[in-house]
C-alpha cells in the first residue's frame, strides 16, 4: 500500500504558486501535554507511539521560495528563504498543522503580517544544499536557528512512531490544512496543495531551533526525530487566508 496524495483543487486566479528549493522538514518528538498547552480550544496534538512511549511531533520546515507569485500577477515573483514552525494537530477532529510562526527573508513579509494578521517576522535566512555530493548535505543558518544534515547511506526502513511509509508520508509531508493565531487572538486558516513528496532521508549533525526552545518543547541539545528533504517541490497556496469557523 502506498500513499497517493490528495486531489489537486482547481487553481483560482487569486491563488499563489511557488517552487520550493532545498526543502527540508526537521522534526522533533515532544511531550504531547506540553504541546497541548499552546493550542486553542478544540485543537489537540496528534499523538504517536514511539519506541519508548507516547508523544507528539513538531517540525521546522525550511526552504527557498523560487518565483513565488500570485496567479493574477505572474510577472512579479520573489525568491527568498522561509522557515515554517508547525505542530501536527487535529482541529475539531480534522488533521492538519498548527503554525507557531514563520520567518521570511523578504520585505513582503509585511503582507501576511499586517494584512492577514499572521505570526510572520523577517529574518535573514541562508539555505545551502549539495544534492550531488556523497553523502548529500543540507545546511540552514537563520539568526539563532541552525541545522546541518547529511544524507543517510540508505533510507530508513521505518520512522519511529509510524506504522510505515504511507503513514509518515501522509502526516509529516502532506498536511494540506493549517491554522494559526491571528493578532487579537482569533484563529485563522489556509490550505495548500503539492504532489506527493519523494523525500531523501538525512540525519542532523547539529540543530538548534530557539522557537521550539522558548515554547518549552525541546532543549538546545534535543536531537531531531528525522530530517526529510527534497531538492525541489511545487506548491499551490490557496490565498488569501481566512478566519477559522469550526464546522464550516
PDB file of C-alpha atoms in Angstrom:
ATOM      1  CA  UNK A   1       0.000   0.000   0.000  1.00  0.00           C
ATOM      2  CA  UNK A   2       1.324   3.430  -0.950  1.00  0.00           C
ATOM      3  CA  UNK A   3       0.261   6.992  -0.199  1.00  0.00           C
ATOM      4  CA  UNK A   4      -1.266   8.505  -3.358  1.00  0.00           C
ATOM      5  CA  UNK A   5      -1.604  12.065  -2.126  1.00  0.00           C
ATOM      6  CA  UNK A   6      -4.709  14.222  -2.361  1.00  0.00           C
ATOM      7  CA  UNK A   7      -6.694  15.588  -5.329  1.00  0.00           C
ATOM      8  CA  UNK A   8      -5.486  18.963  -6.541  1.00  0.00           C
ATOM      9  CA  UNK A   9      -8.090  21.693  -6.036  1.00  0.00           C
ATOM     10  CA  UNK A  10      -8.642  23.749  -9.168  1.00  0.00           C
ATOM     11  CA  UNK A  11      -6.232  26.709  -9.067  1.00  0.00           C
ATOM     12  CA  UNK A  12      -8.009  30.063  -8.855  1.00  0.00           C
ATOM     13  CA  UNK A  13      -6.812  33.366 -10.262  1.00  0.00           C
ATOM     14  CA  UNK A  14      -6.257  34.748  -6.749  1.00  0.00           C
ATOM     15  CA  UNK A  15      -4.157  31.790  -5.523  1.00  0.00           C
ATOM     16  CA  UNK A  16      -0.371  31.822  -5.322  1.00  0.00           C
ATOM     17  CA  UNK A  17       2.204  29.311  -6.501  1.00  0.00           C
ATOM     18  CA  UNK A  18       5.893  28.726  -5.920  1.00  0.00           C
ATOM     19  CA  UNK A  19       8.679  26.221  -6.280  1.00  0.00           C
ATOM     20  CA  UNK A  20      10.393  25.323  -3.021  1.00  0.00           C
ATOM     21  CA  UNK A  21      14.108  24.648  -3.440  1.00  0.00           C
ATOM     22  CA  UNK A  22      16.268  22.725  -0.949  1.00  0.00           C
ATOM     23  CA  UNK A  23      13.152  21.791   1.007  1.00  0.00           C
ATOM     24  CA  UNK A  24      13.650  20.069   4.388  1.00  0.00           C
ATOM     25  CA  UNK A  25      11.372  19.004   7.249  1.00  0.00           C
ATOM     26  CA  UNK A  26      13.320  18.853  10.521  1.00  0.00           C
ATOM     27  CA  UNK A  27      11.060  17.142  13.066  1.00  0.00           C
ATOM     28  CA  UNK A  28      11.248  16.766  16.837  1.00  0.00           C
ATOM     29  CA  UNK A  29       9.445  14.447  19.171  1.00  0.00           C
ATOM     30  CA  UNK A  30       7.845  16.456  22.002  1.00  0.00           C
ATOM     31  CA  UNK A  31       5.664  15.885  25.029  1.00  0.00           C
ATOM     32  CA  UNK A  32       2.030  15.915  23.921  1.00  0.00           C
ATOM     33  CA  UNK A  33       0.779  17.599  27.109  1.00  0.00           C
ATOM     34  CA  UNK A  34       3.370  20.378  26.768  1.00  0.00           C
ATOM     35  CA  UNK A  35       2.289  20.934  23.156  1.00  0.00           C
ATOM     36  CA  UNK A  36      -1.400  20.913  24.075  1.00  0.00           C
ATOM     37  CA  UNK A  37      -0.888  23.916  26.378  1.00  0.00           C
ATOM     38  CA  UNK A  38      -0.083  26.061  23.321  1.00  0.00           C
ATOM     39  CA  UNK A  39      -3.179  25.100  21.319  1.00  0.00           C
ATOM     40  CA  UNK A  40      -6.630  26.738  21.279  1.00  0.00           C
ATOM     41  CA  UNK A  41      -9.772  25.027  22.487  1.00  0.00           C
ATOM     42  CA  UNK A  42     -10.865  22.307  20.065  1.00  0.00           C
ATOM     43  CA  UNK A  43      -7.292  21.622  18.929  1.00  0.00           C
ATOM     44  CA  UNK A  44      -5.287  18.606  20.089  1.00  0.00           C
ATOM     45  CA  UNK A  45      -1.844  17.143  19.328  1.00  0.00           C
ATOM     46  CA  UNK A  46      -1.760  14.171  17.002  1.00  0.00           C
ATOM     47  CA  UNK A  47      -0.168  11.547  19.226  1.00  0.00           C
ATOM     48  CA  UNK A  48       2.145   8.744  18.210  1.00  0.00           C
ATOM     49  CA  UNK A  49       3.509   5.685  19.981  1.00  0.00           C
ATOM     50  CA  UNK A  50       7.288   5.862  19.885  1.00  0.00           C
ATOM     51  CA  UNK A  51       9.663   3.108  20.878  1.00  0.00           C
ATOM     52  CA  UNK A  52       9.950   4.396  24.443  1.00  0.00           C
ATOM     53  CA  UNK A  53       6.482   5.833  24.934  1.00  0.00           C
ATOM     54  CA  UNK A  54       3.811   8.203  23.597  1.00  0.00           C
ATOM     55  CA  UNK A  55       4.458  11.701  22.272  1.00  0.00           C
ATOM     56  CA  UNK A  56       3.755  14.226  19.520  1.00  0.00           C
ATOM     57  CA  UNK A  57       5.734  15.893  16.749  1.00  0.00           C
ATOM     58  CA  UNK A  58       6.677  19.420  15.681  1.00  0.00           C
ATOM     59  CA  UNK A  59       8.728  20.468  12.646  1.00  0.00           C
ATOM     60  CA  UNK A  60      10.797  23.321  11.340  1.00  0.00           C
ATOM     61  CA  UNK A  61      10.174  23.354   7.582  1.00  0.00           C
ATOM     62  CA  UNK A  62      12.837  25.320   5.728  1.00  0.00           C
ATOM     63  CA  UNK A  63      13.236  26.084   2.016  1.00  0.00           C
ATOM     64  CA  UNK A  64      13.956  28.755  -0.567  1.00  0.00           C
ATOM     65  CA  UNK A  65      10.932  30.163  -2.358  1.00  0.00           C
ATOM     66  CA  UNK A  66      11.674  30.308  -6.059  1.00  0.00           C
ATOM     67  CA  UNK A  67       9.447  32.592  -8.136  1.00  0.00           C
ATOM     68  CA  UNK A  68       6.672  32.934  -5.553  1.00  0.00           C
ATOM     69  CA  UNK A  69       3.874  34.866  -7.246  1.00  0.00           C
ATOM     70  CA  UNK A  70       0.144  35.386  -7.286  1.00  0.00           C
ATOM     71  CA  UNK A  71      -1.504  33.865 -10.336  1.00  0.00           C
ATOM     72  CA  UNK A  72      -3.032  37.187 -11.343  1.00  0.00           C
ATOM     73  CA  UNK A  73       0.452  38.779 -11.329  1.00  0.00           C
ATOM     74  CA  UNK A  74       2.858  36.162 -12.733  1.00  0.00           C
ATOM     75  CA  UNK A  75       5.403  38.755 -13.844  1.00  0.00           C
ATOM     76  CA  UNK A  76       6.137  39.735 -10.214  1.00  0.00           C
ATOM     77  CA  UNK A  77       7.859  36.857  -8.440  1.00  0.00           C
ATOM     78  CA  UNK A  78      10.135  36.756  -5.403  1.00  0.00           C
ATOM     79  CA  UNK A  79      12.965  34.472  -4.298  1.00  0.00           C
ATOM     80  CA  UNK A  80      13.730  34.203  -0.584  1.00  0.00           C
ATOM     81  CA  UNK A  81      14.345  31.864   2.320  1.00  0.00           C
ATOM     82  CA  UNK A  82      11.466  30.774   4.559  1.00  0.00           C
ATOM     83  CA  UNK A  83      11.031  28.690   7.721  1.00  0.00           C
ATOM     84  CA  UNK A  84       7.638  27.491   8.964  1.00  0.00           C
ATOM     85  CA  UNK A  85       7.357  26.291  12.569  1.00  0.00           C
ATOM     86  CA  UNK A  86       4.493  23.832  12.872  1.00  0.00           C
ATOM     87  CA  UNK A  87       2.925  21.116  15.031  1.00  0.00           C
ATOM     88  CA  UNK A  88       0.830  18.172  13.859  1.00  0.00           C
ATOM     89  CA  UNK A  89      -2.658  18.516  15.307  1.00  0.00           C
ATOM     90  CA  UNK A  90      -6.348  17.945  14.855  1.00  0.00           C
ATOM     91  CA  UNK A  91      -8.811  20.846  14.828  1.00  0.00           C
ATOM     92  CA  UNK A  92     -12.219  19.619  15.967  1.00  0.00           C
ATOM     93  CA  UNK A  93     -11.200  16.231  14.608  1.00  0.00           C
ATOM     94  CA  UNK A  94      -9.721  17.396  11.281  1.00  0.00           C
ATOM     95  CA  UNK A  95      -5.991  16.677  10.797  1.00  0.00           C
ATOM     96  CA  UNK A  96      -3.558  19.392   9.846  1.00  0.00           C
ATOM     97  CA  UNK A  97      -0.841  21.596  11.285  1.00  0.00           C
ATOM     98  CA  UNK A  98      -0.755  24.429  13.813  1.00  0.00           C
ATOM     99  CA  UNK A  99       1.652  27.196  12.822  1.00  0.00           C
ATOM    100  CA  UNK A 100       3.548  28.834  15.658  1.00  0.00           C
ATOM    101  CA  UNK A 101       5.112  31.269  13.232  1.00  0.00           C
ATOM    102  CA  UNK A 102       7.029  31.847  10.019  1.00  0.00           C
ATOM    103  CA  UNK A 103      10.347  33.530   9.272  1.00  0.00           C
ATOM    104  CA  UNK A 104      10.733  35.106   5.824  1.00  0.00           C
ATOM    105  CA  UNK A 105      13.801  36.757   4.331  1.00  0.00           C
ATOM    106  CA  UNK A 106      11.972  39.423   2.301  1.00  0.00           C
ATOM    107  CA  UNK A 107      10.148  42.747   2.893  1.00  0.00           C
ATOM    108  CA  UNK A 108       6.937  41.174   1.531  1.00  0.00           C
ATOM    109  CA  UNK A 109       6.579  39.645   4.995  1.00  0.00           C
ATOM    110  CA  UNK A 110       4.568  42.790   5.786  1.00  0.00           C
ATOM    111  CA  UNK A 111       1.643  41.490   3.688  1.00  0.00           C
ATOM    112  CA  UNK A 112       0.810  38.331   5.669  1.00  0.00           C
ATOM    113  CA  UNK A 113       1.743  40.028   8.935  1.00  0.00           C
ATOM    114  CA  UNK A 114      -0.326  43.186   8.657  1.00  0.00           C
ATOM    115  CA  UNK A 115      -2.985  42.366   6.062  1.00  0.00           C
ATOM    116  CA  UNK A 116      -3.868  38.879   7.281  1.00  0.00           C
ATOM    117  CA  UNK A 117      -2.703  39.017  10.913  1.00  0.00           C
ATOM    118  CA  UNK A 118      -0.352  36.065  10.524  1.00  0.00           C
ATOM    119  CA  UNK A 119       2.516  35.401  13.003  1.00  0.00           C
ATOM    120  CA  UNK A 120       5.279  36.102  10.484  1.00  0.00           C
ATOM    121  CA  UNK A 121       8.503  38.004  11.031  1.00  0.00           C
ATOM    122  CA  UNK A 122      11.521  38.921   8.954  1.00  0.00           C
ATOM    123  CA  UNK A 123      14.832  37.142   9.425  1.00  0.00           C
ATOM    124  CA  UNK A 124      17.971  36.630   7.392  1.00  0.00           C
ATOM    125  CA  UNK A 125      17.877  33.042   6.116  1.00  0.00           C
ATOM    126  CA  UNK A 126      20.580  31.152   4.266  1.00  0.00           C
ATOM    127  CA  UNK A 127      19.986  27.618   2.981  1.00  0.00           C
ATOM    128  CA  UNK A 128      22.609  25.624   1.111  1.00  0.00           C
ATOM    129  CA  UNK A 129      22.491  22.091  -0.246  1.00  0.00           C
ATOM    130  CA  UNK A 130      24.701  19.834  -2.322  1.00  0.00           C
ATOM    131  CA  UNK A 131      22.465  17.071  -3.653  1.00  0.00           C
ATOM    132  CA  UNK A 132      25.155  15.610  -5.932  1.00  0.00           C
ATOM    133  CA  UNK A 133      27.674  15.017  -3.132  1.00  0.00           C
ATOM    134  CA  UNK A 134      28.225  11.637  -1.482  1.00  0.00           C
ATOM    135  CA  UNK A 135      26.690  11.939   1.009  1.00  0.00           C
ATOM    136  CA  UNK A 136      24.427  14.848   0.094  1.00  0.00           C
ATOM    137  CA  UNK A 137      24.439  17.722   2.553  1.00  0.00           C
ATOM    138  CA  UNK A 138      21.986  20.402   3.658  1.00  0.00           C
ATOM    139  CA  UNK A 139      22.652  23.480   5.814  1.00  0.00           C
ATOM    140  CA  UNK A 140      20.500  26.223   7.347  1.00  0.00           C
ATOM    141  CA  UNK A 141      21.538  29.474   9.035  1.00  0.00           C
ATOM    142  CA  UNK A 142      18.826  31.879  10.202  1.00  0.00           C
ATOM    143  CA  UNK A 143      19.538  34.170  13.143  1.00  0.00           C
ATOM    144  CA  UNK A 144      19.961  31.867  16.142  1.00  0.00           C
ATOM    145  CA  UNK A 145      18.421  28.903  14.278  1.00  0.00           C
ATOM    146  CA  UNK A 146      20.711  26.469  12.516  1.00  0.00           C
ATOM    147  CA  UNK A 147      20.879  22.939  11.196  1.00  0.00           C
ATOM    148  CA  UNK A 148      23.387  20.795   9.368  1.00  0.00           C
ATOM    149  CA  UNK A 149      22.382  17.404   7.998  1.00  0.00           C
ATOM    150  CA  UNK A 150      23.867  14.712   5.782  1.00  0.00           C
ATOM    151  CA  UNK A 151      22.090  12.045   3.766  1.00  0.00           C
ATOM    152  CA  UNK A 152      21.926   8.554   5.229  1.00  0.00           C
ATOM    153  CA  UNK A 153      23.538   5.710   3.247  1.00  0.00           C
ATOM    154  CA  UNK A 154      20.101   4.104   2.858  1.00  0.00           C
ATOM    155  CA  UNK A 155      16.523   5.318   3.503  1.00  0.00           C
ATOM    156  CA  UNK A 156      15.224   4.475   6.944  1.00  0.00           C
ATOM    157  CA  UNK A 157      13.271   1.231   6.992  1.00  0.00           C
ATOM    158  CA  UNK A 158      10.752   2.890   9.302  1.00  0.00           C
ATOM    159  CA  UNK A 159      10.352   6.128  11.208  1.00  0.00           C
ATOM    160  CA  UNK A 160       9.842   5.808  14.943  1.00  0.00           C
ATOM    161  CA  UNK A 161       6.178   6.353  15.812  1.00  0.00           C
ATOM    162  CA  UNK A 162       4.760   5.377  12.422  1.00  0.00           C
ATOM    163  CA  UNK A 163       3.349   2.143  11.066  1.00  0.00           C
ATOM    164  CA  UNK A 164       5.096   2.516   7.704  1.00  0.00           C
ATOM    165  CA  UNK A 165       5.933   4.851   4.822  1.00  0.00           C
ATOM    166  CA  UNK A 166       2.326   5.707   3.848  1.00  0.00           C
ATOM    167  CA  UNK A 167       1.679   6.749   7.464  1.00  0.00           C
ATOM    168  CA  UNK A 168       4.580   9.174   7.807  1.00  0.00           C
ATOM    169  CA  UNK A 169       4.245  10.448   4.237  1.00  0.00           C
ATOM    170  CA  UNK A 170       0.676  11.491   4.931  1.00  0.00           C
ATOM    171  CA  UNK A 171       1.264  13.024   8.357  1.00  0.00           C
ATOM    172  CA  UNK A 172       4.724  14.605   8.101  1.00  0.00           C
ATOM    173  CA  UNK A 173       4.921  15.611   4.444  1.00  0.00           C
ATOM    174  CA  UNK A 174       1.351  16.112   3.261  1.00  0.00           C
ATOM    175  CA  UNK A 175      -0.793  18.149   5.643  1.00  0.00           C
ATOM    176  CA  UNK A 176      -2.906  20.422   3.448  1.00  0.00           C
ATOM    177  CA  UNK A 177      -4.748  22.389   6.150  1.00  0.00           C
ATOM    178  CA  UNK A 178      -3.127  24.815   8.553  1.00  0.00           C
ATOM    179  CA  UNK A 179      -4.218  27.068  11.401  1.00  0.00           C
ATOM    180  CA  UNK A 180      -2.593  29.950  13.251  1.00  0.00           C
ATOM    181  CA  UNK A 181      -3.413  32.533  15.896  1.00  0.00           C
ATOM    182  CA  UNK A 182      -4.237  35.897  14.391  1.00  0.00           C
ATOM    183  CA  UNK A 183      -3.481  39.179  16.060  1.00  0.00           C
ATOM    184  CA  UNK A 184      -6.251  39.724  18.575  1.00  0.00           C
ATOM    185  CA  UNK A 185      -6.468  36.047  19.437  1.00  0.00           C
ATOM    186  CA  UNK A 186      -8.760  34.696  16.728  1.00  0.00           C
ATOM    187  CA  UNK A 187      -7.747  31.638  14.739  1.00  0.00           C
ATOM    188  CA  UNK A 188      -7.018  31.864  11.021  1.00  0.00           C
ATOM    189  CA  UNK A 189      -6.747  29.077   8.469  1.00  0.00           C
ATOM    190  CA  UNK A 190      -5.452  28.412   4.982  1.00  0.00           C
ATOM    191  CA  UNK A 191      -4.717  25.454   2.725  1.00  0.00           C
ATOM    192  CA  UNK A 192      -2.093  24.317   0.241  1.00  0.00           C
ATOM    193  CA  UNK A 193      -1.540  21.534  -2.262  1.00  0.00           C
ATOM    194  CA  UNK A 194       1.571  19.824  -3.589  1.00  0.00           C
ATOM    195  CA  UNK A 195       2.344  16.484  -5.231  1.00  0.00           C
ATOM    196  CA  UNK A 196       3.440  13.568  -3.093  1.00  0.00           C
ATOM    197  CA  UNK A 197       6.955  14.079  -1.780  1.00  0.00           C
ATOM    198  CA  UNK A 198       9.697  11.600  -2.592  1.00  0.00           C
ATOM    199  CA  UNK A 199      11.964  12.699   0.242  1.00  0.00           C
ATOM    200  CA  UNK A 200      15.547  11.775   0.902  1.00  0.00           C
ATOM    201  CA  UNK A 201      16.442  10.739   4.447  1.00  0.00           C
ATOM    202  CA  UNK A 202      19.043  12.842   6.241  1.00  0.00           C
ATOM    203  CA  UNK A 203      20.416  12.881   9.773  1.00  0.00           C
ATOM    204  CA  UNK A 204      21.172  16.096  11.630  1.00  0.00           C
ATOM    205  CA  UNK A 205      24.758  16.504  12.794  1.00  0.00           C
ATOM    206  CA  UNK A 206      23.707  19.692  14.625  1.00  0.00           C
ATOM    207  CA  UNK A 207      20.427  21.561  15.054  1.00  0.00           C
ATOM    208  CA  UNK A 208      19.076  24.499  17.066  1.00  0.00           C
ATOM    209  CA  UNK A 209      15.589  25.980  16.771  1.00  0.00           C
ATOM    210  CA  UNK A 210      15.019  28.552  19.539  1.00  0.00           C
ATOM    211  CA  UNK A 211      11.325  28.951  18.622  1.00  0.00           C
ATOM    212  CA  UNK A 212      10.630  25.469  19.970  1.00  0.00           C
ATOM    213  CA  UNK A 213      13.003  26.008  22.902  1.00  0.00           C
ATOM    214  CA  UNK A 214      11.144  29.148  24.009  1.00  0.00           C
ATOM    215  CA  UNK A 215       7.879  27.204  23.884  1.00  0.00           C
ATOM    216  CA  UNK A 216       9.377  24.669  26.288  1.00  0.00           C
ATOM    217  CA  UNK A 217       9.021  21.829  23.776  1.00  0.00           C
ATOM    218  CA  UNK A 218      12.719  20.996  23.280  1.00  0.00           C
ATOM    219  CA  UNK A 219      16.068  21.876  24.826  1.00  0.00           C
ATOM    220  CA  UNK A 220      19.205  23.095  22.986  1.00  0.00           C
ATOM    221  CA  UNK A 221      20.607  19.555  22.931  1.00  0.00           C
ATOM    222  CA  UNK A 222      17.464  17.763  21.727  1.00  0.00           C
ATOM    223  CA  UNK A 223      18.253  15.549  18.728  1.00  0.00           C
ATOM    224  CA  UNK A 224      15.786  15.737  15.807  1.00  0.00           C
ATOM    225  CA  UNK A 225      13.483  12.777  15.273  1.00  0.00           C
ATOM    226  CA  UNK A 226      14.012  12.904  11.495  1.00  0.00           C
ATOM    227  CA  UNK A 227      15.084  15.081   8.573  1.00  0.00           C
ATOM    228  CA  UNK A 228      13.204  14.573   5.293  1.00  0.00           C
ATOM    229  CA  UNK A 229      14.430  16.609   2.337  1.00  0.00           C
ATOM    230  CA  UNK A 230      13.866  17.106  -1.381  1.00  0.00           C
ATOM    231  CA  UNK A 231      15.721  19.285  -3.919  1.00  0.00           C
ATOM    232  CA  UNK A 232      12.540  20.903  -5.299  1.00  0.00           C
ATOM    233  CA  UNK A 233       8.791  20.760  -4.677  1.00  0.00           C
ATOM    234  CA  UNK A 234       5.998  22.739  -6.373  1.00  0.00           C
ATOM    235  CA  UNK A 235       3.289  24.308  -4.205  1.00  0.00           C
ATOM    236  CA  UNK A 236      -0.147  25.838  -4.688  1.00  0.00           C
ATOM    237  CA  UNK A 237      -1.075  28.244  -1.883  1.00  0.00           C
ATOM    238  CA  UNK A 238      -4.802  28.938  -1.605  1.00  0.00           C
ATOM    239  CA  UNK A 239      -4.622  32.600  -0.715  1.00  0.00           C
ATOM    240  CA  UNK A 240      -5.992  34.558   0.987  1.00  0.00           C
ATOM    241  CA  UNK A 241      -6.165  33.041   4.485  1.00  0.00           C
ATOM    242  CA  UNK A 242      -9.498  33.350   6.250  1.00  0.00           C
ATOM    243  CA  UNK A 243     -10.954  33.218   9.724  1.00  0.00           C
ATOM    244  CA  UNK A 244     -11.421  29.728  11.074  1.00  0.00           C
ATOM    245  CA  UNK A 245     -15.002  28.724  11.800  1.00  0.00           C
ATOM    246  CA  UNK A 246     -15.392  25.268  13.388  1.00  0.00           C
ATOM    247  CA  UNK A 247     -17.739  23.141  11.336  1.00  0.00           C
ATOM    248  CA  UNK A 248     -17.534  25.388   8.274  1.00  0.00           C
TER     249      UNK A 248
END
